mmCIF file of C-alpha atoms in Angstrom:
data_model
loop_
_atom_site.group_PDB
_atom_site.id
_atom_site.type_symbol
_atom_site.label_atom_id
_atom_site.label_comp_id
_atom_site.label_asym_id
_atom_site.label_seq_id
_atom_site.Cartn_x
_atom_site.Cartn_y
_atom_site.Cartn_z
ATOM 1 C CA GLN A 1 0.125 0.366 -0.031
ATOM 2 C CA TYR A 2 3.034 2.181 0.428
ATOM 3 C CA LEU A 3 6.676 2.968 -1.828
ATOM 4 C CA THR A 4 8.810 5.279 -0.354
ATOM 5 C CA LEU A 5 11.283 6.553 -3.021
ATOM 6 C CA TYR A 6 14.651 8.304 -2.334
ATOM 7 C CA ALA A 7 15.443 10.478 -5.081
ATOM 8 C CA PHE A 8 17.373 13.580 -3.798
ATOM 9 C CA SER A 9 18.558 13.810 -0.207
ATOM 10 C CA THR A 10 19.567 16.363 1.843
ATOM 11 C CA GLU A 11 23.410 16.159 0.976
ATOM 12 C CA ASN A 12 22.994 15.777 -2.744
ATOM 13 C CA TRP A 13 22.591 19.658 -2.820
ATOM 14 C CA ASN A 14 26.407 19.718 -2.759
ATOM 15 C CA ARG A 15 26.794 18.444 -6.443
ATOM 16 C CA PRO A 16 27.733 20.876 -8.980
ATOM 17 C CA LYS A 17 25.114 23.722 -9.395
ATOM 18 C CA SER A 18 24.352 22.031 -12.750
ATOM 19 C CA GLU A 19 24.023 18.354 -12.276
ATOM 20 C CA VAL A 20 21.656 19.815 -9.425
ATOM 21 C CA ASP A 21 19.543 21.592 -11.693
ATOM 22 C CA ALA A 22 19.788 18.669 -14.736
ATOM 23 C CA LEU A 23 17.724 16.924 -12.300
ATOM 24 C CA MET A 24 15.258 19.409 -11.138
ATOM 25 C CA HIS A 25 14.705 20.127 -14.606
ATOM 26 C CA LEU A 26 14.134 16.336 -14.674
ATOM 27 C CA LEU A 27 12.132 16.145 -12.240
ATOM 28 C CA VAL A 28 10.033 18.663 -13.132
ATOM 29 C CA LYS A 29 9.563 17.242 -16.734
ATOM 30 C CA ALA A 30 9.044 13.273 -14.894
ATOM 31 C CA LEU A 31 5.797 14.427 -12.718
ATOM 32 C CA HIS A 32 5.004 15.673 -15.647
ATOM 33 C CA ASP A 33 5.136 12.767 -17.380
ATOM 34 C CA GLU A 34 4.287 10.241 -14.695
ATOM 35 C CA VAL A 35 0.503 12.178 -13.585
ATOM 36 C CA PRO A 36 -1.769 10.650 -15.972
ATOM 37 C CA LYS A 37 -0.447 7.057 -15.167
ATOM 38 C CA LEU A 38 -0.159 7.583 -11.795
ATOM 39 C CA MET A 39 -4.504 8.866 -12.299
ATOM 40 C CA LYS A 40 -4.461 5.375 -14.555
ATOM 41 C CA ASN A 41 -3.079 3.178 -12.154
ATOM 42 C CA GLN A 42 -5.048 5.050 -8.465
ATOM 43 C CA VAL A 43 -1.791 6.215 -6.798
ATOM 44 C CA ARG A 44 -1.798 8.449 -4.838
ATOM 45 C CA LEU A 45 1.272 10.751 -4.510
ATOM 46 C CA ASN A 46 3.441 12.467 -2.062
ATOM 47 C CA ALA A 47 6.562 13.953 -0.328
ATOM 48 C CA ILE A 48 8.802 14.071 2.565
ATOM 49 C CA GLY A 49 11.441 15.845 2.498
ATOM 50 C CA ALA A 50 12.325 19.863 3.234
ATOM 51 C CA MET A 51 10.277 20.274 0.461
ATOM 52 C CA GLU A 52 11.082 23.992 0.862
ATOM 53 C CA ASP A 53 13.719 24.272 -0.462
ATOM 54 C CA LEU A 54 12.832 22.524 -3.582
ATOM 55 C CA PRO A 55 12.577 25.312 -6.974
ATOM 56 C CA GLN A 56 10.062 26.896 -6.984
ATOM 57 C CA ALA A 57 8.913 24.927 -10.432
ATOM 58 C CA CYS A 58 9.465 21.483 -8.910
ATOM 59 C CA GLN A 59 7.599 22.931 -5.528
ATOM 60 C CA ASP A 60 4.622 23.654 -7.737
ATOM 61 C CA GLU A 61 4.931 20.771 -9.218
ATOM 62 C CA PHE A 62 5.063 18.190 -6.321
ATOM 63 C CA ARG A 63 1.039 20.394 -5.102
ATOM 64 C CA SER A 64 -0.246 19.916 -8.462
ATOM 65 C CA ALA A 65 0.391 16.801 -8.426
ATOM 66 C CA ILE A 66 -0.165 15.569 -5.181
ATOM 67 C CA ALA A 67 -3.161 17.801 -4.995
ATOM 68 C CA GLU A 68 -4.485 16.023 -8.392
ATOM 69 C CA THR A 69 -3.755 12.499 -7.157
ATOM 70 C CA SER A 70 -5.251 13.240 -4.071
ATOM 71 C CA ARG A 71 -8.240 10.626 -4.036
ATOM 72 C CA ASN A 72 -6.955 8.058 -6.132
ATOM 73 C CA THR A 73 -7.550 4.676 -4.022
ATOM 74 C CA GLY A 74 -4.230 3.197 -4.882
ATOM 75 C CA LEU A 75 -0.493 2.755 -3.746
ATOM 76 C CA THR A 76 1.029 6.085 -1.579
ATOM 77 C CA LEU A 77 3.958 6.682 -3.784
ATOM 78 C CA THR A 78 6.168 8.896 -1.162
ATOM 79 C CA ILE A 79 8.904 10.729 -2.350
ATOM 80 C CA ALA A 80 11.794 11.326 -0.080
ATOM 81 C CA LEU A 81 13.192 14.992 -2.049
ATOM 82 C CA SER A 82 16.123 17.325 0.248
ATOM 83 C CA TYR A 83 15.595 14.250 2.782
ATOM 84 C CA SER A 84 17.462 12.651 4.897
ATOM 85 C CA GLY A 85 16.645 11.402 8.655
ATOM 86 C CA ARG A 86 19.092 13.619 10.523
ATOM 87 C CA ASN A 87 17.340 16.906 9.010
ATOM 88 C CA GLU A 88 14.320 15.013 9.961
ATOM 89 C CA TRP A 89 15.759 14.754 13.278
ATOM 90 C CA VAL A 90 15.906 18.176 13.146
ATOM 91 C CA ARG A 91 12.733 19.731 11.316
ATOM 92 C CA ALA A 92 11.654 17.639 14.113
ATOM 93 C CA ALA A 93 12.582 18.459 16.624
ATOM 94 C CA LYS A 94 11.584 22.620 15.848
ATOM 95 C CA LYS A 95 8.245 21.682 15.614
ATOM 96 C CA VAL A 96 8.470 20.449 19.582
ATOM 97 C CA PHE A 97 10.228 23.357 20.931
ATOM 98 C CA ASP A 98 7.343 25.198 19.070
ATOM 99 C CA ASP A 99 4.440 23.778 20.879
ATOM 100 C CA VAL A 100 6.179 23.826 24.390
ATOM 101 C CA ALA A 101 6.917 27.521 23.581
ATOM 102 C CA CYS A 102 3.630 27.696 23.237
ATOM 103 C CA HIS A 103 2.588 25.640 25.811
ATOM 104 C CA LYS A 104 0.976 23.700 23.667
ATOM 105 C CA VAL A 105 2.441 20.147 25.090
ATOM 106 C CA THR A 106 5.060 19.982 28.545
ATOM 107 C CA LYS A 107 8.210 17.524 28.662
ATOM 108 C CA ASP A 108 5.957 15.164 30.258
ATOM 109 C CA ASP A 109 3.697 15.186 26.894
ATOM 110 C CA ILE A 110 6.662 14.568 24.503
ATOM 111 C CA CYS A 111 6.463 10.234 24.194
ATOM 112 C CA GLU A 112 7.372 7.915 20.788
ATOM 113 C CA THR A 113 3.674 8.805 19.220
ATOM 114 C CA TYR A 114 3.648 12.837 20.351
ATOM 115 C CA LEU A 115 7.168 12.428 18.356
ATOM 116 C CA ASN A 116 6.489 10.106 15.598
ATOM 117 C CA SER A 117 3.405 12.460 14.822
ATOM 118 C CA LYS A 118 6.311 14.960 13.968
ATOM 119 C CA MET A 119 8.320 13.365 11.779
ATOM 120 C CA ASP A 120 7.201 13.710 8.037
ATOM 121 C CA THR A 121 6.022 9.932 7.879
ATOM 122 C CA ALA A 122 3.420 10.500 10.184
ATOM 123 C CA GLN A 123 0.512 9.640 8.359
ATOM 124 C CA MET A 124 2.435 7.051 6.639
ATOM 125 C CA PRO A 125 3.385 3.391 8.855
ATOM 126 C CA ASP A 126 6.635 2.320 9.152
ATOM 127 C CA PRO A 127 8.337 0.421 6.608
ATOM 128 C CA ASP A 128 8.303 -3.568 6.482
ATOM 129 C CA ILE A 129 10.836 -3.727 4.071
ATOM 130 C CA LEU A 130 14.328 -1.331 2.951
ATOM 131 C CA ILE A 131 15.837 -1.980 -0.140
ATOM 132 C CA ARG A 132 19.335 -0.967 -1.190
ATOM 133 C CA THR A 133 20.439 -1.223 -4.305
ATOM 134 C CA GLY A 134 24.365 -1.367 -5.855
ATOM 135 C CA GLY A 135 25.650 -2.847 -3.745
ATOM 136 C CA GLU A 136 26.416 -0.518 -0.993
ATOM 137 C CA CYS A 137 25.546 -1.861 2.525
ATOM 138 C CA ARG A 138 24.246 1.256 4.980
ATOM 139 C CA ILE A 139 21.204 2.807 5.186
ATOM 140 C CA SER A 140 22.074 6.632 4.159
ATOM 141 C CA ASN A 141 20.747 9.173 6.687
ATOM 142 C CA PHE A 142 17.244 7.045 4.932
ATOM 143 C CA LEU A 143 14.454 7.107 7.226
ATOM 144 C CA LEU A 144 16.373 6.544 10.749
ATOM 145 C CA TRP A 145 13.424 6.596 13.089
ATOM 146 C CA GLN A 146 11.494 4.369 10.873
ATOM 147 C CA LEU A 147 13.466 1.331 10.508
ATOM 148 C CA ALA A 148 13.685 0.601 14.164
ATOM 149 C CA TYR A 149 12.253 -2.963 12.962
ATOM 150 C CA THR A 150 12.724 -3.094 9.116
ATOM 151 C CA GLU A 151 14.131 -6.432 7.528
ATOM 152 C CA LEU A 152 16.753 -4.558 5.049
ATOM 153 C CA PHE A 153 18.080 -6.345 2.332
ATOM 154 C CA PHE A 154 21.247 -5.060 0.673
ATOM 155 C CA LEU A 155 21.469 -5.974 -3.747
ATOM 156 C CA PRO A 156 24.577 -5.485 -5.915
ATOM 157 C CA VAL A 157 21.917 -3.898 -8.874
ATOM 158 C CA MET A 158 22.402 -0.987 -9.423
ATOM 159 C CA TRP A 159 18.627 0.792 -9.819
ATOM 160 C CA PRO A 160 17.911 1.275 -13.157
ATOM 161 C CA ASP A 161 18.734 -3.011 -13.393
ATOM 162 C CA PHE A 162 16.757 -3.366 -10.869
ATOM 163 C CA LYS A 163 13.726 -6.022 -11.930
ATOM 164 C CA GLY A 164 10.877 -7.332 -10.893
ATOM 165 C CA ASP A 165 12.552 -10.463 -10.426
ATOM 166 C CA HIS A 166 14.604 -9.068 -7.811
ATOM 167 C CA LEU A 167 10.991 -7.587 -6.084
ATOM 168 C CA ARG A 168 10.146 -10.867 -5.622
ATOM 169 C CA GLU A 169 13.436 -12.364 -4.200
ATOM 170 C CA VAL A 170 13.005 -9.918 -1.964
ATOM 171 C CA ILE A 171 10.030 -10.504 -0.894
ATOM 172 C CA SER A 172 10.723 -13.967 -0.775
ATOM 173 C CA GLN A 173 13.485 -13.578 2.061
ATOM 174 C CA PHE A 174 10.790 -11.371 3.249
ATOM 175 C CA GLN A 175 8.688 -14.234 3.933
ATOM 176 C CA SER A 176 10.579 -16.569 5.489
ATOM 177 C CA ARG A 177 12.211 -14.238 7.768
ATOM 178 C CA GLU A 178 10.503 -14.160 11.362
#
C-alpha cells in the first residue's frame, strides 16, 4: 500500500550546480509526464523532506501532482526529496520546540507517539522492507526513525537494472524471516 523512493538527499545539494539543475529539471518533467499514469493506476503521490529547499517550479509541480492524485485509492507513492533522516529529526525537534514554547505540550507529553506525529511520515506506517540497491550496505541517512524494525535487503544490482524478479526474490526472503 506504501512505497517510498529516496530520490534526492539533502547531501545531494553539494553536487555541482549544473548537475542539480539538470536533476530538478528532470524531476519536473517526470512529474508532468507521470501524472496520467498515476491517475490511471489510482496511485496517490506524496512527498517528504525539506520541500521548501526545492526550486519553485519543483514545488509547484509537486503540489499540483499531489493535489491531482489526492483522491486516488491505490498505492501511496512517496518521493523523498531534499530529505535526510538527520534533517527530518532537526525539523521535528523544531516543531516540538514550537509546541512547548506555545504551551501546547509539556515535557511530560513528549513520548514516542507524539514524536512520531512530528516526523515527515506521520501519516504512514513504518516500512516492512528496505531495499538498498547498488551494492552499498548502509541506509544512507534514510528514514532513521522509521527503520527500527524494518527488514533490510542489500542488493548488488543498480537501481535502473532492478526488475520484478529482484522484487519477487526480496519478498520471498522477507516471507521466510521471523
